[in-house]
mmCIF file of C-alpha atoms in Angstrom:
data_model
loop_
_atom_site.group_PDB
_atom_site.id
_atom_site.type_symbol
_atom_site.label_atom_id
_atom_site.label_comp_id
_atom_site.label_asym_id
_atom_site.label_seq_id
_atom_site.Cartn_x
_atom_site.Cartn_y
_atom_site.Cartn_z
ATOM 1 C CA UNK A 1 0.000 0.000 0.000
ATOM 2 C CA UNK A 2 1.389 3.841 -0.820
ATOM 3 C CA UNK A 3 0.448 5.299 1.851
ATOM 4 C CA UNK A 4 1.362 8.785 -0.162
ATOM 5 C CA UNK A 5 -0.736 7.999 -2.594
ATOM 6 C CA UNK A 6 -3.445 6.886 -0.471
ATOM 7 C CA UNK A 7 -3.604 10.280 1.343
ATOM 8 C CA UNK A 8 -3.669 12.491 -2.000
ATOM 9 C CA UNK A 9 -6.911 10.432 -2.505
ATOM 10 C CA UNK A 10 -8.330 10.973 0.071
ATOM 11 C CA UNK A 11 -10.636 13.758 1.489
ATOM 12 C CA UNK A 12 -9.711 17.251 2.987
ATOM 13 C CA UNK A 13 -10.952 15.945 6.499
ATOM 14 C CA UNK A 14 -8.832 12.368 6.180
ATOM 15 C CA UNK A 15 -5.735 14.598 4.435
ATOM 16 C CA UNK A 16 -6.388 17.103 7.751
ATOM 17 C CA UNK A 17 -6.645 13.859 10.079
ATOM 18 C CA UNK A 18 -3.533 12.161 8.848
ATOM 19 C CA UNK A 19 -1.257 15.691 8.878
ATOM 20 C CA UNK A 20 -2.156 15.823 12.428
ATOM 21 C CA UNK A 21 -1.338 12.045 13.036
ATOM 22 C CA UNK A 22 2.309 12.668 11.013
ATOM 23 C CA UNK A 23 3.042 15.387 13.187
ATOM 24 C CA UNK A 24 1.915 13.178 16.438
ATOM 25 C CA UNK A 25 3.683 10.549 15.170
ATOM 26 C CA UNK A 26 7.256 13.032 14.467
ATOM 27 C CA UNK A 27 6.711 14.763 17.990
ATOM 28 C CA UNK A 28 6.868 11.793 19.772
ATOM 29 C CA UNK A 29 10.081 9.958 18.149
ATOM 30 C CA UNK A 30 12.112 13.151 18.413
ATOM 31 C CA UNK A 31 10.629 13.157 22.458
ATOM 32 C CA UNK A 32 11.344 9.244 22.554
ATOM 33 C CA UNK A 33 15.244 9.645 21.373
ATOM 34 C CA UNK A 34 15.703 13.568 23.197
ATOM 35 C CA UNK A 35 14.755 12.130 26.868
ATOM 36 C CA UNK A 36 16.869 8.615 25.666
ATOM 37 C CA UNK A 37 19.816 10.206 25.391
ATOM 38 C CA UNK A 38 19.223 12.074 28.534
ATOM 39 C CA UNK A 39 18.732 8.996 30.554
ATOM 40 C CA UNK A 40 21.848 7.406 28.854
ATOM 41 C CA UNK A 41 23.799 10.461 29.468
ATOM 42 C CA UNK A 42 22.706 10.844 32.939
ATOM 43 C CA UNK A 43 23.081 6.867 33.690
ATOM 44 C CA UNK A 44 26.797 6.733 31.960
ATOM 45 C CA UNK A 45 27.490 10.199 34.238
ATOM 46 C CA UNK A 46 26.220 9.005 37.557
ATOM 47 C CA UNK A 47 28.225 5.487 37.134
ATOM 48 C CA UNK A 48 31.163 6.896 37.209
ATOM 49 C CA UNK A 49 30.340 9.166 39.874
ATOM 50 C CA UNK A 50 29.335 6.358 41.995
ATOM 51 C CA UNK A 51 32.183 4.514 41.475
ATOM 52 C CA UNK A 52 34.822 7.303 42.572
ATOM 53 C CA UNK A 53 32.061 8.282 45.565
ATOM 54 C CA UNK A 54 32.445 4.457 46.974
ATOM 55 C CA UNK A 55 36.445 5.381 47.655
ATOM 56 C CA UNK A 56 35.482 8.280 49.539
ATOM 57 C CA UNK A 57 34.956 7.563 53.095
ATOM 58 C CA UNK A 58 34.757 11.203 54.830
ATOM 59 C CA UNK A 59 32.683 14.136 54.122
ATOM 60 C CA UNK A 60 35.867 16.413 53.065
ATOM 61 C CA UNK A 61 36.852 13.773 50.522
ATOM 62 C CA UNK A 62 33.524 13.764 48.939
ATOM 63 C CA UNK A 63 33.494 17.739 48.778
ATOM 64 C CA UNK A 64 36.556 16.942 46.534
ATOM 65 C CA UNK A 65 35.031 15.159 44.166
ATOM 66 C CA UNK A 66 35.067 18.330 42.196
ATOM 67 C CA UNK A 67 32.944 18.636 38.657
ATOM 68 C CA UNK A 68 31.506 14.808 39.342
ATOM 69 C CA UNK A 69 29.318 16.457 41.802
ATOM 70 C CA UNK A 70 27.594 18.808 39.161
ATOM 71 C CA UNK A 71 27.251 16.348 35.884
ATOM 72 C CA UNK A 72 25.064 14.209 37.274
ATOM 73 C CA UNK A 73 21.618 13.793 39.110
ATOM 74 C CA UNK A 74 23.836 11.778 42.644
ATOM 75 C CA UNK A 75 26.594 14.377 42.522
ATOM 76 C CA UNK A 76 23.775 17.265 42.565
ATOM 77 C CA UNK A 77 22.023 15.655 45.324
ATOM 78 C CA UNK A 78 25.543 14.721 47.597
ATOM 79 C CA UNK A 79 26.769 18.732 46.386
ATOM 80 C CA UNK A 80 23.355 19.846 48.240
ATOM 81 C CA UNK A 81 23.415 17.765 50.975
ATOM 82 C CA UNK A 82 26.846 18.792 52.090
ATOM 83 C CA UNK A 83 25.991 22.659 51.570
ATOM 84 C CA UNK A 84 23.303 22.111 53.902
ATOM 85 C CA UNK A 85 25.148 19.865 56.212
ATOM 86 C CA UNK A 86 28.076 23.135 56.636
ATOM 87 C CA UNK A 87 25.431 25.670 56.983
ATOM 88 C CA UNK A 88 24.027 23.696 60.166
ATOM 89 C CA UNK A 89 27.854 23.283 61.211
ATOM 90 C CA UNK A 90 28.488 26.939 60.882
ATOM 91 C CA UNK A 91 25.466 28.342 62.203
ATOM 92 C CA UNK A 92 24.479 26.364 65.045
ATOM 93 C CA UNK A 93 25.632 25.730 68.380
ATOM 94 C CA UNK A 94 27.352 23.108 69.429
ATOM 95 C CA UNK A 95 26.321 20.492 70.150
ATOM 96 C CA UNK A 96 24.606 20.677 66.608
ATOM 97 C CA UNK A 97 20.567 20.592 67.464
ATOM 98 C CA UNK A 98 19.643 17.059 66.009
ATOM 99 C CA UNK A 99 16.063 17.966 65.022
ATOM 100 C CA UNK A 100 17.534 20.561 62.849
ATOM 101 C CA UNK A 101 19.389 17.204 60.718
ATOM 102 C CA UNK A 102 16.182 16.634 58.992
ATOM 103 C CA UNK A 103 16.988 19.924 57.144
ATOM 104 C CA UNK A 104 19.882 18.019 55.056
ATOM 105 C CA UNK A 105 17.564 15.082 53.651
ATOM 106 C CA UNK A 106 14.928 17.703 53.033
ATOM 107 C CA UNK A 107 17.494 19.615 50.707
ATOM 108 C CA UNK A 108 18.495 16.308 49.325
ATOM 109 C CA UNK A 109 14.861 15.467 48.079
ATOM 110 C CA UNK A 110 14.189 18.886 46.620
ATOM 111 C CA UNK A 111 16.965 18.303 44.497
ATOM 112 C CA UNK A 112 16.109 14.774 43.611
ATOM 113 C CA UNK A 113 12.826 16.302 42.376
ATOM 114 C CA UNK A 114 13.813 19.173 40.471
ATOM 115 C CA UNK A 115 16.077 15.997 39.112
ATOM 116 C CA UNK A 116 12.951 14.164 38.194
ATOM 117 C CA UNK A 117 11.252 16.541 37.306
ATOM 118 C CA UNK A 118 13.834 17.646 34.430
ATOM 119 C CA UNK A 119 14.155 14.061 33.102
ATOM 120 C CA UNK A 120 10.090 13.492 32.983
ATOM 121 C CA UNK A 121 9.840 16.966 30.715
ATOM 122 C CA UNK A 122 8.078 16.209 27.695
ATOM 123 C CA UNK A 123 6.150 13.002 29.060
ATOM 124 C CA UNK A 124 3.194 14.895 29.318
ATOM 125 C CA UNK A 125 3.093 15.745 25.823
ATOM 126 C CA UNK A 126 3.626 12.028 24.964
ATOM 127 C CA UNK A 127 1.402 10.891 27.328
ATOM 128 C CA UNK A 128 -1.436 13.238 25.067
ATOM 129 C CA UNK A 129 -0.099 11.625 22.204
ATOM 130 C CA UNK A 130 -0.882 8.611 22.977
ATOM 131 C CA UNK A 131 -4.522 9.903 24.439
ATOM 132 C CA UNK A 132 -5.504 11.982 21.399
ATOM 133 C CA UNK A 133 -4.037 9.905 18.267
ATOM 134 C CA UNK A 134 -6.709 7.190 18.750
ATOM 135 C CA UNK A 135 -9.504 9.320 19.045
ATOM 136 C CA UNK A 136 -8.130 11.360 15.685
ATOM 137 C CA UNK A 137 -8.407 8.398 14.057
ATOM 138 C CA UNK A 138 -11.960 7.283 15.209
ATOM 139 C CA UNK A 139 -12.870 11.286 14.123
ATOM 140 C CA UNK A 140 -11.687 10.228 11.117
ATOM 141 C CA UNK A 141 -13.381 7.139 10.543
ATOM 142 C CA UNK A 142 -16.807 8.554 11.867
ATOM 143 C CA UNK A 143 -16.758 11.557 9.415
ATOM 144 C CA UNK A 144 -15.568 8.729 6.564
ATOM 145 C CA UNK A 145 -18.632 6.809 7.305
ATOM 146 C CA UNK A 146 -21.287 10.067 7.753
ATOM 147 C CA UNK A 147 -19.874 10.968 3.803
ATOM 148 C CA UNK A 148 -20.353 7.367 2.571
ATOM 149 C CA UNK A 149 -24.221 8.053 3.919
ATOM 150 C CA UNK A 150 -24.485 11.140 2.978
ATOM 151 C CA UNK A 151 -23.370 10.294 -1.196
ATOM 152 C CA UNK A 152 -26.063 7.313 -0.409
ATOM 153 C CA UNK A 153 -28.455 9.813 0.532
ATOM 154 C CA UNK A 154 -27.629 12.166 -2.350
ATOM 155 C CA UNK A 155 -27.291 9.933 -5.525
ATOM 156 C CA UNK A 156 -29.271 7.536 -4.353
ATOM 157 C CA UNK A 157 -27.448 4.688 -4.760
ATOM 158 C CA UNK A 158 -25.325 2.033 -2.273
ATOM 159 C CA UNK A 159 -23.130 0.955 -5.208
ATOM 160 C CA UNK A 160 -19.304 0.446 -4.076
ATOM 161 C CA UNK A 161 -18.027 3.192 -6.328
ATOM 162 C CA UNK A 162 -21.020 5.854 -4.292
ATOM 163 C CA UNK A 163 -19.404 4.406 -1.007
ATOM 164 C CA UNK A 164 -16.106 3.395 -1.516
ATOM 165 C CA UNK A 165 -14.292 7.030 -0.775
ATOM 166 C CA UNK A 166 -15.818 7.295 2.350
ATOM 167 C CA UNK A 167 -15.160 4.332 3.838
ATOM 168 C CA UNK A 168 -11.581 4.354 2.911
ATOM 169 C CA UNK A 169 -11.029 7.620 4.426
ATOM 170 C CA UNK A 170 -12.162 5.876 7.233
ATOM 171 C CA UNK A 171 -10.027 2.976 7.494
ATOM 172 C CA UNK A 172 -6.948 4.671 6.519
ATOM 173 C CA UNK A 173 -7.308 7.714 9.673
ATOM 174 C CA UNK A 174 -7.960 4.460 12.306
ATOM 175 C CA UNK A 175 -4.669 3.113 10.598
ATOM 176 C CA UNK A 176 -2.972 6.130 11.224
ATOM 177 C CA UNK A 177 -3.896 6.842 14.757
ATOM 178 C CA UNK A 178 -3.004 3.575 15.867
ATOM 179 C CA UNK A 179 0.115 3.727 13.795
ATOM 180 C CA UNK A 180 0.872 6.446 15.673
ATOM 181 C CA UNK A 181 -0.563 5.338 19.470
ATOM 182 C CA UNK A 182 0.974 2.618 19.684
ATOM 183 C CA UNK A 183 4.598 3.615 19.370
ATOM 184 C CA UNK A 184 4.364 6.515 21.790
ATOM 185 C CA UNK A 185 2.861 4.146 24.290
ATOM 186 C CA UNK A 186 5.846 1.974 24.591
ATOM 187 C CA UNK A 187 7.837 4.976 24.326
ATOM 188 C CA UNK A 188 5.779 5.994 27.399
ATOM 189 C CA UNK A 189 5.874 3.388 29.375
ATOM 190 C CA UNK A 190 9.554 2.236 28.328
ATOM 191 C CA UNK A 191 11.077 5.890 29.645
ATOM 192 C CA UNK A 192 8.510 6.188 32.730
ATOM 193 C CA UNK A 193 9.735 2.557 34.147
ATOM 194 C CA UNK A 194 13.672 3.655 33.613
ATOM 195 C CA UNK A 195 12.857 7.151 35.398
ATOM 196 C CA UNK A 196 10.747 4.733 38.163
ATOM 197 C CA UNK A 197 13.620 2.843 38.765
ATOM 198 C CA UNK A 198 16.216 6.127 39.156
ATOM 199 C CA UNK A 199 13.717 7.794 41.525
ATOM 200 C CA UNK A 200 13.847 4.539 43.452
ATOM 201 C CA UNK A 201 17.422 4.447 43.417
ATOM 202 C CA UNK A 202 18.188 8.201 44.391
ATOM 203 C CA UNK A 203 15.714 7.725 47.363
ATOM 204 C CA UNK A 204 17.927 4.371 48.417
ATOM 205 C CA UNK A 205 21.633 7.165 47.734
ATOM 206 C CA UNK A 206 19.890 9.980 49.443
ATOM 207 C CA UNK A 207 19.269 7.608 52.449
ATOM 208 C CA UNK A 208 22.842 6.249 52.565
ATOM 209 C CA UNK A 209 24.336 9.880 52.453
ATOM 210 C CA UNK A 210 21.590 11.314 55.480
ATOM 211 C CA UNK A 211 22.953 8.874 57.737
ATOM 212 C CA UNK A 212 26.483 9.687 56.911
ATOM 213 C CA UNK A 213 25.723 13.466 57.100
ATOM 214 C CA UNK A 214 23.792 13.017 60.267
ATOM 215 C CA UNK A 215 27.097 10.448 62.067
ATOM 216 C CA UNK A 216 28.994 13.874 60.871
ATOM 217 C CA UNK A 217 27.150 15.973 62.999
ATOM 218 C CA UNK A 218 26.994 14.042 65.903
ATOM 219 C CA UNK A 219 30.927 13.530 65.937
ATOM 220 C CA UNK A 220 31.430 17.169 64.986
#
């Protein structure tokens, strides 16, 4: 099947219908591959973070970590949790008020969501995507349909050749939508469950560095 030829014969609505869906259907592999290469960027960054952060038993050794604690979404967390950690050294009395400790996760996890929130930009849009291009293509099959009835009405006639436009504008803009649905849906899902899993594992790193920051108080 040409599938350029099939939209030049088609009607204005179906030709309207199926720009729509191409556009969809562009919007969401450029969104799929964009927040891709963000994850993969962000996942290849953070590994080697972690790995030099393991060999770093102190908190002045991990302030030293230098430009690994700003490329990545651990390093940003650690960098904020230590800036919080020497503000509540600096500025309260000894011995450091305990209560006040709750302060440094706090920081942590406002930075793990701005984090988050960064790497789930464009989702949204995908997420409609996936909502709309269905229902685009059931428009277009409906209004294919009412203009196979409607040449009926007006010549007539039920012969194939009255009814045969309309009801392949029809089909074609329910081939389209799903053509376009379906991909973004595993697109979807496939970067939701990878940016799942991160938020899981920054919530497991941003407990492992509390309790560190919050021995470092204690001991002064």
């Amino acid at each position: 099947m040409n599938i350029f030829r099939v939209f030049l014969e088609s009607g204005l609505a179906a030709q309207i219908i199926m720009v729509i869906l191409v556009i969809f259907s562009i919007w969401s592999w450029a969104i799929f591959f964009k927040k891709l290469y963000e994850l993969a960027t962000a996942n290849k960054r953070s590994k080697a973070f972690l790995m030099s952060y393991q060999f770093h038993k102190n908190i002045k050794e991990m302030e030293n970590l230098g430009h690994l604690l700003l490329d990545n979404p651990y390093g940003r967390i650690l960098k904020d949790g230590i800036d919080e950690f020497k503000s509540l050294k600096s500025s309260s009395e000894n011995p450091v008020n305990l209560q006040l400790a709750e302060n440094i996760k706090l920081a942590m996890e406002r930075t793990k969501a701005k984090e988050i929130e960064t790497l789930e930009s464009g989702l949204p849009v995908l997420g409609t995507i996936v909502a709309a291009s269905p229902f685009l293509g059931l428009l277009g099959t409906v209004w294919g349909i009412m203009e196979s009835f409607l040449q009926i009405r007006a010549r007539g006639s039920a012969h194939i050749t009255v009814v045969a436009p309309g009801i392949s504008d029809a089909l074609i803009t329910t081939v389209y939508g799903l053509l376009v649905a379906i991909p973004a849906l595993i697109f979807n899902n496939l970067l939701r469950s990878r940016i799942i899993k991160l938020d899981s594992q920054l919530d497991n790193f941003i407990s492992e560095v509390f309790a560190r920051l919050k021995r470092g108080l204690i001991e002064g």
